[in-house]
mmCIF file of C-alpha atoms and ligand atoms in Angstrom:
data_model
loop_
_atom_site.group_PDB
_atom_site.id
_atom_site.type_symbol
_atom_site.label_atom_id
_atom_site.label_comp_id
_atom_site.label_asym_id
_atom_site.label_seq_id
_atom_site.Cartn_x
_atom_site.Cartn_y
_atom_site.Cartn_z
ATOM 1 C CA MET A 22 -29.803 -27.296 -41.997
ATOM 2 C CA ASN A 23 -30.423 -30.123 -44.497
ATOM 3 C CA ALA A 24 -31.620 -29.220 -48.003
ATOM 4 C CA PRO A 25 -35.213 -30.403 -48.545
ATOM 5 C CA LEU A 26 -35.657 -33.280 -51.031
ATOM 6 C CA LYS A 27 -36.611 -31.976 -54.485
ATOM 7 C CA GLU A 28 -40.044 -32.779 -55.909
ATOM 8 C CA PRO A 29 -40.056 -35.896 -58.146
ATOM 9 C CA GLY A 30 -40.545 -35.415 -61.906
ATOM 10 C CA ARG A 31 -43.473 -36.881 -63.907
ATOM 11 C CA ILE A 32 -41.927 -40.311 -64.740
ATOM 12 C CA SER A 33 -40.529 -40.619 -61.245
ATOM 13 C CA ARG A 34 -43.949 -39.780 -59.734
ATOM 14 C CA THR A 35 -45.592 -42.502 -61.849
ATOM 15 C CA LEU A 36 -43.001 -45.087 -60.796
ATOM 16 C CA ILE A 37 -43.344 -44.089 -57.148
ATOM 17 C CA ARG A 38 -47.130 -44.485 -57.340
ATOM 18 C CA LEU A 39 -46.888 -47.870 -59.095
ATOM 19 C CA MET A 40 -44.034 -49.483 -57.214
ATOM 20 C CA MET A 41 -43.705 -47.873 -53.824
ATOM 21 C CA LYS A 42 -45.611 -47.766 -50.579
ATOM 22 C CA ARG A 43 -46.528 -44.407 -49.158
ATOM 23 C CA ALA A 44 -45.797 -44.013 -45.463
ATOM 24 C CA ARG A 45 -45.864 -41.273 -42.866
ATOM 25 C CA VAL A 46 -43.139 -40.614 -40.340
ATOM 26 C CA ALA A 47 -44.658 -41.178 -36.897
ATOM 27 C CA ALA A 48 -41.496 -40.550 -34.869
ATOM 28 C CA ASN A 49 -37.820 -39.709 -35.257
ATOM 29 C CA GLU A 50 -36.020 -40.270 -31.981
ATOM 30 C CA ALA A 51 -32.334 -39.472 -31.393
ATOM 31 C CA ILE A 52 -31.055 -42.456 -29.391
ATOM 32 C CA GLY A 53 -27.287 -41.999 -29.449
ATOM 33 C CA ASP A 54 -24.851 -39.783 -31.317
ATOM 34 C CA GLY A 55 -25.894 -40.027 -34.994
ATOM 35 C CA TYR A 56 -28.498 -42.744 -34.418
ATOM 36 C CA ARG A 57 -32.162 -42.112 -35.209
ATOM 37 C CA LEU A 58 -34.948 -44.554 -34.455
ATOM 38 C CA ILE A 59 -37.552 -43.774 -37.094
ATOM 39 C CA THR A 60 -41.114 -45.106 -37.031
ATOM 40 C CA LEU A 61 -43.026 -45.225 -40.305
ATOM 41 C CA GLU A 62 -46.722 -45.983 -40.556
ATOM 42 C CA GLY A 63 -49.611 -46.057 -42.984
ATOM 43 C CA PRO A 64 -52.288 -48.307 -44.464
ATOM 44 C CA GLU A 65 -49.921 -49.471 -47.227
ATOM 45 C CA LEU A 66 -47.650 -50.992 -44.564
ATOM 46 C CA ARG A 67 -50.457 -53.316 -43.394
ATOM 47 C CA GLY A 68 -50.535 -56.995 -44.357
ATOM 48 C CA VAL A 69 -46.986 -56.870 -45.695
ATOM 49 C CA ASP A 70 -44.906 -60.080 -45.811
ATOM 50 C CA TRP A 71 -41.775 -59.023 -43.931
ATOM 51 C CA LEU A 72 -38.906 -61.269 -42.890
ATOM 52 C CA PRO A 73 -36.095 -60.201 -40.543
ATOM 53 C CA GLY A 74 -32.985 -59.316 -42.553
ATOM 54 C CA GLN A 75 -34.920 -57.851 -45.468
ATOM 55 C CA LYS A 76 -34.312 -54.313 -46.673
ATOM 56 C CA ILE A 77 -36.395 -51.338 -47.727
ATOM 57 C CA GLN A 78 -35.331 -48.617 -50.122
ATOM 58 C CA MET A 79 -36.438 -45.094 -49.363
ATOM 59 C CA ALA A 80 -37.030 -42.726 -52.287
ATOM 60 C CA MET A 81 -34.917 -39.627 -51.901
ATOM 61 C CA GLY A 82 -37.115 -37.208 -53.858
ATOM 62 C CA SER A 83 -37.070 -39.529 -56.901
ATOM 63 C CA ALA A 84 -37.792 -43.174 -57.745
ATOM 64 C CA PHE A 85 -34.295 -43.226 -59.257
ATOM 65 C CA VAL A 86 -32.463 -42.105 -56.106
ATOM 66 C CA THR A 87 -32.955 -44.416 -53.149
ATOM 67 C CA ARG A 88 -31.134 -45.275 -49.949
ATOM 68 C CA THR A 89 -31.376 -48.647 -48.252
ATOM 69 C CA TYR A 90 -32.338 -49.400 -44.629
ATOM 70 C CA THR A 91 -33.187 -52.484 -42.562
ATOM 71 C CA PRO A 92 -36.573 -52.701 -40.832
ATOM 72 C CA ILE A 93 -35.914 -53.657 -37.223
ATOM 73 C CA ASP A 94 -39.493 -54.889 -36.792
ATOM 74 C CA TRP A 95 -42.791 -54.671 -38.659
ATOM 75 C CA ASP A 96 -46.294 -54.635 -37.176
ATOM 76 C CA THR A 97 -48.269 -55.855 -40.160
ATOM 77 C CA ASP A 98 -51.637 -55.488 -38.388
ATOM 78 C CA ALA A 99 -51.104 -51.895 -37.352
ATOM 79 C CA GLY A 100 -49.173 -51.002 -40.518
ATOM 80 C CA SER A 101 -45.956 -49.705 -38.984
ATOM 81 C CA THR A 102 -42.275 -50.427 -39.123
ATOM 82 C CA ARG A 103 -39.116 -49.004 -37.579
ATOM 83 C CA ILE A 104 -35.598 -48.450 -38.895
ATOM 84 C CA LEU A 105 -32.413 -47.445 -37.100
ATOM 85 C CA GLY A 106 -30.763 -44.874 -39.349
ATOM 86 C CA TYR A 107 -27.200 -43.715 -38.830
ATOM 87 C CA VAL A 108 -26.133 -40.200 -39.844
ATOM 88 C CA HIS A 109 -22.581 -40.676 -41.106
ATOM 89 C CA GLY A 110 -22.254 -37.611 -43.336
ATOM 90 C CA MET A 111 -24.119 -35.356 -45.738
ATOM 91 C CA GLY A 112 -25.455 -37.836 -48.340
ATOM 92 C CA PRO A 113 -29.216 -37.799 -49.067
ATOM 93 C CA GLY A 114 -29.831 -40.790 -46.773
ATOM 94 C CA SER A 115 -28.071 -39.176 -43.838
ATOM 95 C CA ALA A 116 -29.850 -35.866 -44.494
ATOM 96 C CA TRP A 117 -33.210 -37.652 -44.584
ATOM 97 C CA VAL A 118 -32.529 -39.613 -41.392
ATOM 98 C CA ALA A 119 -31.414 -36.474 -39.565
ATOM 99 C CA GLY A 120 -34.139 -34.212 -40.936
ATOM 100 C CA VAL A 121 -37.448 -36.073 -41.166
ATOM 101 C CA ARG A 122 -40.119 -35.051 -38.716
ATOM 102 C CA PRO A 123 -43.383 -36.640 -37.555
ATOM 103 C CA GLY A 124 -46.022 -36.020 -40.222
ATOM 104 C CA ASP A 125 -43.549 -36.038 -43.153
ATOM 105 C CA GLU A 126 -44.455 -38.441 -45.939
ATOM 106 C CA CYS A 127 -42.097 -40.821 -47.716
ATOM 107 C CA ASP A 128 -42.084 -43.593 -50.312
ATOM 108 C CA ILE A 129 -40.749 -47.086 -49.679
ATOM 109 C CA PHE A 130 -39.735 -49.798 -52.122
ATOM 110 C CA GLY A 131 -39.951 -53.198 -50.446
ATOM 111 C CA PRO A 132 -39.512 -54.963 -48.131
ATOM 112 C CA ARG A 133 -37.261 -57.018 -50.411
ATOM 113 C CA SER A 134 -34.851 -59.852 -49.810
ATOM 114 C CA SER A 135 -31.337 -59.127 -48.613
ATOM 115 C CA LEU A 136 -30.107 -61.512 -45.910
ATOM 116 C CA ASP A 137 -32.360 -64.482 -45.212
ATOM 117 C CA LEU A 138 -31.929 -65.090 -41.484
ATOM 118 C CA ARG A 139 -34.377 -68.017 -41.565
ATOM 119 C CA ARG A 140 -31.772 -70.111 -43.373
ATOM 120 C CA ILE A 141 -29.364 -69.721 -40.474
ATOM 121 C CA ASP A 142 -29.752 -72.298 -37.690
ATOM 122 C CA GLY A 143 -28.107 -72.274 -34.297
ATOM 123 C CA PRO A 144 -25.955 -69.571 -32.741
ATOM 124 C CA VAL A 145 -25.187 -66.512 -34.839
ATOM 125 C CA ALA A 146 -22.113 -64.286 -34.746
ATOM 126 C CA LEU A 147 -23.103 -60.999 -36.322
ATOM 127 C CA TYR A 148 -20.352 -58.593 -37.407
ATOM 128 C CA GLY A 149 -20.983 -55.093 -38.673
ATOM 129 C CA ASP A 150 -20.997 -51.425 -37.780
ATOM 130 C CA GLU A 151 -23.416 -48.589 -37.045
ATOM 131 C CA THR A 152 -25.532 -49.623 -40.043
ATOM 132 C CA SER A 153 -25.941 -53.189 -38.734
ATOM 133 C CA ILE A 154 -27.406 -52.590 -35.271
ATOM 134 C CA GLY A 155 -30.931 -52.585 -36.709
ATOM 135 C CA LEU A 156 -30.266 -55.966 -38.327
ATOM 136 C CA ALA A 157 -29.098 -57.314 -34.965
ATOM 137 C CA HIS A 158 -32.386 -56.213 -33.406
ATOM 138 C CA ALA A 159 -34.356 -57.858 -36.214
ATOM 139 C CA ALA A 160 -32.379 -61.092 -35.796
ATOM 140 C CA MET A 161 -32.841 -61.247 -32.024
ATOM 141 C CA HIS A 162 -36.438 -60.196 -31.721
ATOM 142 C CA ALA A 163 -37.763 -62.388 -34.496
ATOM 143 C CA ASP A 164 -36.493 -65.461 -32.634
ATOM 144 C CA ALA A 165 -35.901 -64.897 -28.929
ATOM 145 C CA SER A 166 -34.394 -68.391 -28.553
ATOM 146 C CA ARG A 167 -31.624 -67.660 -31.033
ATOM 147 C CA ARG A 168 -28.225 -66.915 -29.468
ATOM 148 C CA VAL A 169 -26.776 -63.879 -31.232
ATOM 149 C CA ALA A 170 -23.373 -62.388 -30.371
ATOM 150 C CA CYS A 171 -22.645 -59.074 -32.067
ATOM 151 C CA HIS A 172 -19.356 -57.315 -32.782
ATOM 152 C CA PHE A 173 -19.597 -53.809 -34.203
ATOM 153 C CA GLU A 174 -16.828 -51.478 -35.361
ATOM 154 C CA VAL A 175 -18.018 -47.978 -34.494
ATOM 155 C CA GLY A 176 -16.845 -44.386 -34.330
ATOM 156 C CA ASP A 177 -18.327 -43.776 -30.881
ATOM 157 C CA ARG A 178 -18.577 -46.604 -28.390
ATOM 158 C CA VAL A 179 -20.696 -44.628 -25.875
ATOM 159 C CA GLY A 180 -23.297 -43.394 -28.362
ATOM 160 C CA SER A 181 -23.491 -46.814 -29.998
ATOM 161 C CA GLY A 182 -23.953 -48.446 -26.594
ATOM 162 C CA MET A 183 -26.809 -46.038 -25.873
ATOM 163 C CA ALA A 184 -28.510 -46.951 -29.153
ATOM 164 C CA ALA A 185 -28.067 -50.690 -28.472
ATOM 165 C CA ALA A 186 -29.423 -50.254 -24.935
ATOM 166 C CA ARG A 187 -32.475 -48.402 -26.225
ATOM 167 C CA LEU A 188 -33.160 -51.328 -28.559
ATOM 168 C CA GLY A 189 -32.609 -53.872 -25.777
ATOM 169 C CA ILE A 190 -29.666 -55.622 -27.438
ATOM 170 C CA ALA A 191 -26.733 -54.141 -25.480
ATOM 171 C CA ALA A 192 -26.028 -57.345 -23.537
ATOM 172 C CA ALA A 193 -25.244 -59.178 -26.777
ATOM 173 C CA ALA A 194 -23.112 -56.410 -28.295
ATOM 174 C CA THR A 195 -19.387 -55.675 -28.172
ATOM 175 C CA PHE A 196 -18.194 -52.396 -29.653
ATOM 176 C CA HIS A 197 -14.754 -51.905 -31.168
ATOM 177 C CA GLU A 198 -13.936 -48.228 -31.585
ATOM 178 C CA ARG A 199 -12.347 -47.278 -34.927
ATOM 179 C CA ARG A 200 -8.723 -46.164 -34.869
ATOM 180 C CA ALA A 201 -6.817 -44.150 -37.439
ATOM 181 C CA ASP A 202 -4.774 -47.241 -38.398
ATOM 182 C CA ASP A 203 -7.849 -49.526 -38.430
ATOM 183 C CA ALA A 204 -6.411 -51.358 -35.400
ATOM 184 C CA GLN A 205 -9.967 -52.257 -34.345
ATOM 185 C CA LEU A 206 -9.993 -54.823 -37.152
ATOM 186 C CA ALA A 207 -7.436 -56.948 -35.321
ATOM 187 C CA ALA A 208 -9.755 -57.085 -32.295
ATOM 188 C CA LEU A 209 -12.670 -58.063 -34.524
ATOM 189 C CA GLU A 210 -10.545 -60.802 -36.104
ATOM 190 C CA GLU A 211 -9.419 -62.061 -32.703
ATOM 191 C CA SER A 212 -13.020 -62.608 -31.658
ATOM 192 C CA LEU A 213 -13.740 -64.882 -34.639
ATOM 193 C CA ALA A 214 -11.926 -67.975 -33.346
ATOM 194 C CA ALA A 215 -14.076 -68.373 -30.223
ATOM 195 C CA GLN A 216 -17.255 -67.930 -32.287
ATOM 196 C CA ALA A 217 -16.051 -70.467 -34.842
ATOM 197 C CA ALA A 218 -15.207 -72.976 -32.083
ATOM 198 C CA ALA A 219 -18.699 -72.483 -30.593
ATOM 199 C CA GLY A 220 -20.197 -73.554 -33.925
ATOM 200 C CA ALA A 221 -21.627 -70.138 -34.783
ATOM 201 C CA ARG A 222 -22.837 -69.192 -38.223
ATOM 202 C CA PHE A 223 -21.472 -65.850 -39.342
ATOM 203 C CA VAL A 224 -23.421 -62.873 -40.624
ATOM 204 C CA LEU A 225 -21.124 -60.164 -41.987
ATOM 205 C CA THR A 226 -22.541 -56.744 -42.864
ATOM 206 C CA GLY A 227 -21.427 -53.106 -42.853
ATOM 207 C CA LYS A 228 -18.309 -51.834 -44.608
ATOM 208 C CA ALA A 229 -17.291 -53.843 -47.683
ATOM 209 C CA THR A 230 -13.548 -53.882 -46.932
ATOM 210 C CA THR A 231 -14.088 -55.070 -43.352
ATOM 211 C CA ILE A 232 -16.290 -57.898 -44.621
ATOM 212 C CA GLN A 233 -13.534 -58.890 -47.053
ATOM 213 C CA ARG A 234 -10.959 -58.987 -44.288
ATOM 214 C CA LEU A 235 -13.173 -60.997 -41.922
ATOM 215 C CA ARG A 236 -13.950 -63.479 -44.705
ATOM 216 C CA GLN A 237 -10.222 -64.039 -45.223
ATOM 217 C CA SER A 238 -9.712 -64.582 -41.484
ATOM 218 C CA LEU A 239 -12.603 -67.057 -41.368
ATOM 219 C CA LYS A 240 -11.081 -68.929 -44.301
ATOM 220 C CA ARG A 241 -7.779 -69.161 -42.423
ATOM 221 C CA LEU A 242 -9.711 -70.553 -39.436
ATOM 222 C CA GLY A 243 -11.172 -73.233 -41.707
ATOM 223 C CA VAL A 244 -14.764 -71.972 -41.502
ATOM 224 C CA ALA A 245 -16.682 -73.302 -44.512
ATOM 225 C CA SER A 246 -18.196 -70.643 -46.767
ATOM 226 C CA GLY A 247 -21.628 -72.235 -46.207
ATOM 227 C CA ARG A 248 -21.438 -71.004 -42.608
ATOM 228 C CA ILE A 249 -21.045 -67.396 -43.744
ATOM 229 C CA ALA A 250 -23.709 -64.979 -45.012
ATOM 230 C CA ALA A 251 -22.428 -61.574 -46.064
ATOM 231 C CA LYS A 252 -23.885 -58.356 -47.414
ATOM 232 C CA ALA A 253 -21.978 -55.092 -47.887
ATOM 233 C CA TYR A 254 -24.042 -52.175 -46.615
ATOM 234 C CA TRP A 255 -21.651 -49.496 -47.824
ATOM 235 C CA ALA A 256 -18.267 -49.068 -49.469
ATOM 236 C CA PRO A 257 -15.953 -46.071 -49.379
ATOM 237 C CA GLY A 258 -16.512 -43.895 -52.444
ATOM 238 C CA LYS A 259 -19.682 -45.721 -53.543
ATOM 239 C CA VAL A 260 -23.167 -44.300 -53.116
ATOM 240 C CA GLY A 261 -26.503 -45.942 -52.485
ATOM 241 C CA LEU A 262 -25.590 -49.661 -52.349
ATOM 242 C CA ASP A 263 -28.660 -51.879 -52.156
HETATM 243 C C1 LIG B 326 -29.118 -54.066 -47.465
HETATM 244 C C2 LIG B 326 -28.700 -52.786 -46.758
HETATM 245 C C3 LIG B 326 -29.230 -52.477 -45.518
HETATM 246 C C4 LIG B 326 -28.838 -51.314 -44.837
HETATM 247 N N1 LIG B 326 -29.395 -51.018 -43.622
HETATM 248 C C5 LIG B 326 -29.050 -49.865 -42.989
HETATM 249 C C6 LIG B 326 -29.654 -49.506 -41.740
HETATM 250 O O1 LIG B 326 -30.535 -50.207 -41.205
HETATM 251 N N2 LIG B 326 -29.242 -48.355 -41.136
HETATM 252 C C7 LIG B 326 -28.304 -47.531 -41.718
HETATM 253 O O2 LIG B 326 -27.983 -46.481 -41.129
HETATM 254 N N3 LIG B 326 -27.735 -47.840 -42.911
HETATM 255 C C8 LIG B 326 -28.086 -48.979 -43.553
HETATM 256 N N4 LIG B 326 -27.513 -49.290 -44.746
HETATM 257 C C9 LIG B 326 -26.434 -48.433 -45.240
HETATM 258 C C10 LIG B 326 -26.935 -47.187 -45.940
HETATM 259 O O3 LIG B 326 -27.783 -47.546 -47.010
HETATM 260 C C11 LIG B 326 -25.674 -46.458 -46.474
HETATM 261 O O4 LIG B 326 -24.890 -46.016 -45.405
HETATM 262 C C12 LIG B 326 -26.029 -45.310 -47.401
HETATM 263 O O5 LIG B 326 -24.913 -45.068 -48.212
HETATM 264 C C13 LIG B 326 -26.391 -44.043 -46.674
HETATM 265 O O6 LIG B 326 -26.747 -43.085 -47.647
HETATM 266 P P1 LIG B 326 -26.175 -41.606 -47.665
HETATM 267 O O7 LIG B 326 -26.987 -40.890 -48.688
HETATM 268 O O8 LIG B 326 -26.099 -41.080 -46.280
HETATM 269 O O9 LIG B 326 -24.683 -41.763 -48.185
HETATM 270 P P2 LIG B 326 -24.234 -41.989 -49.708
HETATM 271 O O10 LIG B 326 -24.597 -40.814 -50.564
HETATM 272 O O11 LIG B 326 -24.763 -43.320 -50.164
HETATM 273 O O12 LIG B 326 -22.674 -42.100 -49.543
HETATM 274 C C14 LIG B 326 -21.817 -40.929 -49.500
HETATM 275 C C15 LIG B 326 -20.441 -41.347 -49.066
HETATM 276 O O13 LIG B 326 -20.482 -41.824 -47.719
HETATM 277 C C16 LIG B 326 -19.913 -43.126 -47.617
HETATM 278 N N5 LIG B 326 -20.718 -43.891 -46.638
HETATM 279 C C17 LIG B 326 -21.904 -44.498 -46.846
HETATM 280 N N6 LIG B 326 -22.346 -45.064 -45.691
HETATM 281 C C18 LIG B 326 -21.408 -44.815 -44.755
HETATM 282 C C19 LIG B 326 -21.296 -45.147 -43.365
HETATM 283 N N7 LIG B 326 -22.250 -45.845 -42.735
HETATM 284 N N8 LIG B 326 -20.199 -44.717 -42.703
HETATM 285 C C20 LIG B 326 -19.235 -44.005 -43.323
HETATM 286 N N9 LIG B 326 -19.281 -43.658 -44.642
HETATM 287 C C21 LIG B 326 -20.355 -44.060 -45.339
HETATM 288 C C22 LIG B 326 -20.054 -43.708 -49.026
HETATM 289 O O14 LIG B 326 -19.105 -44.686 -49.276
HETATM 290 C C23 LIG B 326 -19.871 -42.493 -49.907
HETATM 291 O O15 LIG B 326 -18.514 -42.259 -50.124
HETATM 292 C C24 LIG B 326 -27.900 -50.435 -45.447
HETATM 293 C C25 LIG B 326 -27.386 -50.734 -46.716
HETATM 294 C C26 LIG B 326 -27.771 -51.897 -47.357
HETATM 295 C C27 LIG B 326 -27.184 -52.192 -48.720
#
């Protein structure tokens, strides 16, 4: 069982009240091994200016401890948004994603800028991992005419496929299962050339070291840096990147 989040202290409570939006968990649906589709709602989520690719930071029992997630959509009239959270371990974010129940309350900082998908014209090649599937949904559903091809490195191809299918993006997604020697990275790199030749713009998210390696491969292929947008979502040994 996950440890409950501790109550925020006085300063933290003040900051939360001043800077964050209070929301209620409306649903937490398991949609594939480790994947949770979480719906948040509340009056403070109404009338919000949200752009696909932006992030929110969830308070983990304190304004000073947050974990970052990507809204997959946002209904500004109804005041609700959804995130696809991935439970990778025992950190506070994973514990929250795995443990929240309908009716639980939470505090959100944002939405704030992260990747600006509006600046990217034409076909998109989106590379990432379990943490990037929500971004792929946001990219595709904000602009149905946009061609998006996704390549994800994942621990479990079947569970990830189920999550992508539930979100309606499976047809655009290719999953590369992780291997002990990171051999999946070669397959990811191999797929870059065809995307580059098709004139795609590249969006690289997920694990920092994978992004670094894909950037180097794109450089070798002669892809200009202006065609690449990148944002590390996590890095081994680091906590709470934003
Ligand atoms: C802009 C942005 C958007 C993001 N959007 C999403 C999203 O939509 N959905 C989502 O699930 N995550 C998303 N993430 C990633 C998420 O914030 C991190 O995975 C976060 O570290 C999870 O918090 P935690 O408390 O579980 O782990 P932490 O306490 O932060 O980390 C504990 C350890 O686990 C490692 N770790 C962190 N993440 C992973 C991982 N995914 N796989 C393996 N090891 C990991 C860390 O390096 C660290 O060593 C996003 C991150 C950023 C910066």
